[in-house]
mmCIF file of C-alpha atoms and ligand atoms in Angstrom:
data_model
loop_
_atom_site.group_PDB
_atom_site.id
_atom_site.type_symbol
_atom_site.label_atom_id
_atom_site.label_comp_id
_atom_site.label_asym_id
_atom_site.label_seq_id
_atom_site.Cartn_x
_atom_site.Cartn_y
_atom_site.Cartn_z
ATOM 1 C CA MET A 112 3.657 -36.057 -21.057
ATOM 2 C CA LEU A 113 1.542 -38.030 -23.530
ATOM 3 C CA SER A 114 1.300 -36.998 -27.325
ATOM 4 C CA LYS A 115 -2.324 -36.313 -28.448
ATOM 5 C CA LYS A 116 -2.560 -39.521 -30.299
ATOM 6 C CA MET A 117 -1.363 -41.743 -27.474
ATOM 7 C CA GLN A 118 -3.797 -40.037 -24.973
ATOM 8 C CA GLU A 119 -6.526 -40.784 -27.397
ATOM 9 C CA VAL A 120 -5.908 -44.495 -27.700
ATOM 10 C CA LEU A 121 -5.035 -45.036 -24.080
ATOM 11 C CA ASN A 122 -8.460 -43.479 -23.329
ATOM 12 C CA SER A 123 -10.100 -45.441 -25.767
ATOM 13 C CA GLN A 124 -8.657 -48.656 -24.205
ATOM 14 C CA MET A 125 -9.647 -47.400 -20.754
ATOM 15 C CA ASN A 126 -13.036 -47.059 -22.009
ATOM 16 C CA PHE A 127 -12.946 -50.549 -23.695
ATOM 17 C CA GLU A 128 -12.050 -52.001 -20.443
ATOM 18 C CA ILE A 129 -15.017 -50.456 -18.827
ATOM 19 C CA TYR A 130 -17.194 -51.742 -21.655
ATOM 20 C CA SER A 131 -15.499 -55.253 -21.254
ATOM 21 C CA SER A 132 -16.897 -55.536 -17.381
ATOM 22 C CA TYR A 133 -20.213 -54.542 -19.084
ATOM 23 C CA VAL A 134 -20.039 -57.405 -21.741
ATOM 24 C CA TYR A 135 -19.504 -59.879 -18.738
ATOM 25 C CA LEU A 136 -22.391 -58.447 -16.448
ATOM 26 C CA PRO A 137 -25.341 -59.962 -18.417
ATOM 27 C CA MET A 138 -23.226 -63.240 -18.554
ATOM 28 C CA ALA A 139 -22.784 -63.027 -14.888
ATOM 29 C CA SER A 140 -26.686 -62.465 -14.671
ATOM 30 C CA TYR A 141 -27.465 -65.612 -16.906
ATOM 31 C CA LEU A 142 -25.139 -67.826 -14.616
ATOM 32 C CA LYS A 143 -26.467 -66.548 -11.410
ATOM 33 C CA ALA A 144 -30.131 -67.167 -12.592
ATOM 34 C CA LYS A 145 -29.034 -70.822 -13.509
ATOM 35 C CA ASN A 146 -27.688 -71.330 -10.056
ATOM 36 C CA LEU A 147 -24.555 -71.924 -11.462
ATOM 37 C CA ASN A 148 -22.744 -70.260 -8.476
ATOM 38 C CA GLY A 149 -18.949 -71.325 -9.399
ATOM 39 C CA PHE A 150 -19.495 -70.195 -12.873
ATOM 40 C CA TYR A 151 -21.149 -66.735 -11.483
ATOM 41 C CA ASN A 152 -18.211 -66.322 -9.109
ATOM 42 C CA TRP A 153 -15.661 -66.946 -11.817
ATOM 43 C CA MET A 154 -17.454 -64.086 -14.054
ATOM 44 C CA GLN A 155 -17.927 -61.855 -11.121
ATOM 45 C CA ILE A 156 -14.167 -61.697 -10.720
ATOM 46 C CA GLN A 157 -13.752 -61.287 -14.398
ATOM 47 C CA ILE A 158 -15.700 -58.059 -14.010
ATOM 48 C CA GLN A 159 -13.740 -56.651 -11.271
ATOM 49 C CA GLU A 160 -10.650 -57.621 -13.218
ATOM 50 C CA GLU A 161 -11.721 -55.527 -16.268
ATOM 51 C CA LEU A 162 -12.487 -52.759 -13.946
ATOM 52 C CA ALA A 163 -9.124 -52.977 -12.342
ATOM 53 C CA HIS A 164 -7.482 -52.966 -15.967
ATOM 54 C CA ALA A 165 -9.544 -49.645 -16.527
ATOM 55 C CA MET A 166 -8.333 -48.109 -13.484
ATOM 56 C CA LYS A 167 -4.750 -49.204 -14.624
ATOM 57 C CA PHE A 168 -5.066 -47.335 -17.757
ATOM 58 C CA HIS A 169 -6.919 -44.328 -15.858
ATOM 59 C CA ASP A 170 -4.066 -43.973 -13.377
ATOM 60 C CA PHE A 171 -1.359 -44.210 -16.018
ATOM 61 C CA ILE A 172 -3.066 -41.468 -17.962
ATOM 62 C CA VAL A 173 -3.331 -39.202 -15.014
ATOM 63 C CA ASP A 174 0.421 -39.994 -13.890
ATOM 64 C CA ARG A 175 1.363 -38.912 -17.411
ATOM 65 C CA GLY A 176 -0.298 -35.567 -17.204
ATOM 66 C CA GLY A 177 -2.988 -36.653 -19.546
ATOM 67 C CA ASP A 178 -6.496 -35.964 -19.660
ATOM 68 C CA VAL A 179 -9.103 -38.794 -18.689
ATOM 69 C CA ILE A 180 -11.958 -38.799 -21.028
ATOM 70 C CA PHE A 181 -15.081 -41.063 -20.356
ATOM 71 C CA GLU A 182 -17.111 -41.964 -23.313
ATOM 72 C CA ALA A 183 -20.762 -43.595 -23.351
ATOM 73 C CA ILE A 184 -20.411 -47.432 -22.970
ATOM 74 C CA PRO A 185 -22.468 -49.251 -25.904
ATOM 75 C CA LYS A 186 -25.305 -51.624 -24.712
ATOM 76 C CA PRO A 187 -23.815 -55.173 -24.200
ATOM 77 C CA ASN A 188 -25.586 -58.340 -25.600
ATOM 78 C CA SER A 189 -27.889 -59.651 -22.729
ATOM 79 C CA LYS A 190 -29.299 -62.901 -24.727
ATOM 80 C CA TYR A 191 -27.350 -66.021 -23.990
ATOM 81 C CA ASN A 192 -28.746 -69.525 -24.530
ATOM 82 C CA SER A 193 -25.966 -71.658 -23.009
ATOM 83 C CA VAL A 194 -23.145 -71.767 -20.676
ATOM 84 C CA LEU A 195 -20.739 -72.713 -23.461
ATOM 85 C CA GLU A 196 -22.011 -69.830 -25.674
ATOM 86 C CA ILE A 197 -21.171 -67.455 -22.980
ATOM 87 C CA PHE A 198 -17.640 -68.587 -22.515
ATOM 88 C CA GLU A 199 -17.098 -68.871 -26.429
ATOM 89 C CA THR A 200 -18.218 -65.413 -26.397
ATOM 90 C CA ALA A 201 -15.834 -64.204 -23.725
ATOM 91 C CA TYR A 202 -12.864 -66.196 -25.262
ATOM 92 C CA ASN A 203 -13.613 -64.000 -28.526
ATOM 93 C CA HIS A 204 -13.890 -60.923 -26.435
ATOM 94 C CA GLU A 205 -10.418 -61.439 -24.972
ATOM 95 C CA GLN A 206 -8.770 -62.117 -28.338
ATOM 96 C CA ILE A 207 -10.292 -58.523 -29.440
ATOM 97 C CA VAL A 208 -8.700 -57.080 -26.307
ATOM 98 C CA THR A 209 -5.295 -58.757 -27.085
ATOM 99 C CA GLY A 210 -5.406 -57.403 -30.696
ATOM 100 C CA ARG A 211 -6.215 -53.895 -29.225
ATOM 101 C CA ILE A 212 -3.016 -54.279 -26.695
ATOM 102 C CA ASN A 213 -0.864 -55.016 -29.581
ATOM 103 C CA ASP A 214 -2.204 -51.888 -31.569
ATOM 104 C CA LEU A 215 -1.588 -49.761 -28.527
ATOM 105 C CA ILE A 216 2.121 -51.019 -28.521
ATOM 106 C CA GLU A 217 2.486 -50.332 -32.337
ATOM 107 C CA THR A 218 1.252 -46.637 -31.726
ATOM 108 C CA ALA A 219 3.572 -46.278 -28.575
ATOM 109 C CA LEU A 220 6.582 -47.470 -30.953
ATOM 110 C CA GLU A 221 5.506 -45.046 -33.643
ATOM 111 C CA GLU A 222 5.200 -42.041 -31.220
ATOM 112 C CA LYS A 223 8.637 -43.168 -29.419
ATOM 113 C CA ASP A 224 6.670 -43.429 -26.142
ATOM 114 C CA HIS A 225 8.919 -45.765 -24.396
ATOM 115 C CA ALA A 226 7.094 -45.359 -20.719
ATOM 116 C CA THR A 227 3.739 -46.438 -22.444
ATOM 117 C CA ASN A 228 5.431 -49.289 -24.254
ATOM 118 C CA ALA A 229 6.711 -50.389 -20.616
ATOM 119 C CA HIS A 230 3.283 -49.818 -19.056
ATOM 120 C CA LEU A 231 1.568 -52.183 -21.772
ATOM 121 C CA GLN A 232 3.952 -54.996 -21.271
ATOM 122 C CA TRP A 233 2.014 -55.678 -17.999
ATOM 123 C CA PHE A 234 -1.301 -56.101 -20.387
ATOM 124 C CA ILE A 235 0.712 -58.369 -22.836
ATOM 125 C CA THR A 236 1.283 -60.832 -20.168
ATOM 126 C CA GLU A 237 -1.984 -60.396 -18.715
ATOM 127 C CA GLN A 238 -3.604 -61.005 -22.012
ATOM 128 C CA VAL A 239 -1.943 -64.545 -22.195
ATOM 129 C CA GLU A 240 -3.372 -65.447 -18.646
ATOM 130 C CA GLU A 241 -6.765 -63.995 -19.662
ATOM 131 C CA GLU A 242 -7.115 -65.771 -22.939
ATOM 132 C CA ALA A 243 -5.794 -69.184 -21.338
ATOM 133 C CA SER A 244 -8.052 -68.880 -18.445
ATOM 134 C CA VAL A 245 -11.153 -68.450 -20.369
ATOM 135 C CA LEU A 246 -10.113 -71.077 -23.088
ATOM 136 C CA SER A 247 -9.563 -73.786 -20.429
ATOM 137 C CA VAL A 248 -13.202 -73.207 -19.222
ATOM 138 C CA VAL A 249 -14.510 -73.367 -22.848
ATOM 139 C CA GLU A 250 -12.608 -76.835 -23.278
ATOM 140 C CA GLN A 251 -13.745 -78.004 -19.962
ATOM 141 C CA ILE A 252 -17.358 -77.194 -20.683
ATOM 142 C CA LYS A 253 -17.161 -79.123 -24.059
ATOM 143 C CA LEU A 254 -15.451 -82.045 -22.028
ATOM 144 C CA TYR A 255 -18.378 -82.245 -19.714
ATOM 145 C CA LYS A 256 -21.132 -81.111 -21.858
ATOM 146 C CA ASP A 257 -22.806 -84.481 -21.730
ATOM 147 C CA SER A 258 -22.258 -85.117 -18.140
ATOM 148 C CA PRO A 259 -24.183 -83.074 -15.518
ATOM 149 C CA ASN A 260 -21.624 -84.437 -13.017
ATOM 150 C CA GLY A 261 -18.715 -83.190 -14.695
ATOM 151 C CA LEU A 262 -20.453 -79.727 -15.021
ATOM 152 C CA PHE A 263 -21.098 -79.905 -11.445
ATOM 153 C CA LEU A 264 -17.481 -80.482 -10.358
ATOM 154 C CA LEU A 265 -16.266 -77.822 -12.766
ATOM 155 C CA ASP A 266 -18.856 -75.293 -11.159
ATOM 156 C CA GLN A 267 -17.124 -76.166 -7.763
ATOM 157 C CA GLU A 268 -13.753 -75.681 -9.378
ATOM 158 C CA LEU A 269 -14.788 -72.138 -10.453
ATOM 159 C CA ALA A 270 -15.980 -71.282 -7.274
ATOM 160 C CA LYS A 271 -12.630 -71.173 -6.071
ATOM 161 C CA ARG A 272 -11.151 -68.207 -8.309
ATOM 162 C CA VAL A 273 -10.388 -65.296 -6.224
ATOM 163 C CA PHE A 274 -9.953 -61.826 -7.097
ATOM 164 C CA THR A 275 -6.043 -60.477 -6.983
ATOM 165 C CA PRO A 276 -5.821 -56.804 -7.603
ATOM 166 C CA PRO A 277 -3.233 -56.264 -10.345
ATOM 167 C CA THR A 278 0.062 -54.553 -9.375
ATOM 168 C CA LYS A 279 0.635 -50.855 -10.404
HETATM 169 FE FE1 FEO B 50 -9.094 -56.177 -19.726
HETATM 170 FE FE2 FEO B 50 -10.041 -59.349 -20.106
HETATM 171 O O1 FEO B 50 -9.136 -58.056 -20.852
#
């Protein structure tokens, strides 16, 4: 059974994961409109991953006998001027998510909720991967910013990303 406080913060994170997918949707639109199909593929998978993260919180709340509460999702920024801006924004967003996961663990420890703490360890590992994945794209865009050929090759590389559903 989840404590009231734990249920509240887990629901907040479930909603934030849905919001994350919403943050990435206008980025995907921009990339699609620019015919950067590899970048677009990368971002589409990111959107799927965020929804999978949301469902992982959803299922955990239900499994622990909690109530799932869906909130209104805030409007995301839809104005972007460059691919670099998009990926730098995504990197900042992932750092915010990491901070939130750390805060959730603090709450789980305060509440002596070891099951939630164990569940959150998956997200700790996932966030290391999430940050590294976006940062690598940021660094490569910076490297190739004056080389259309380099950006073309990066686009081809990002086309290879595939969605792997998270383990339960
Ligand atoms: Fe769900 Fe990208 O963190």
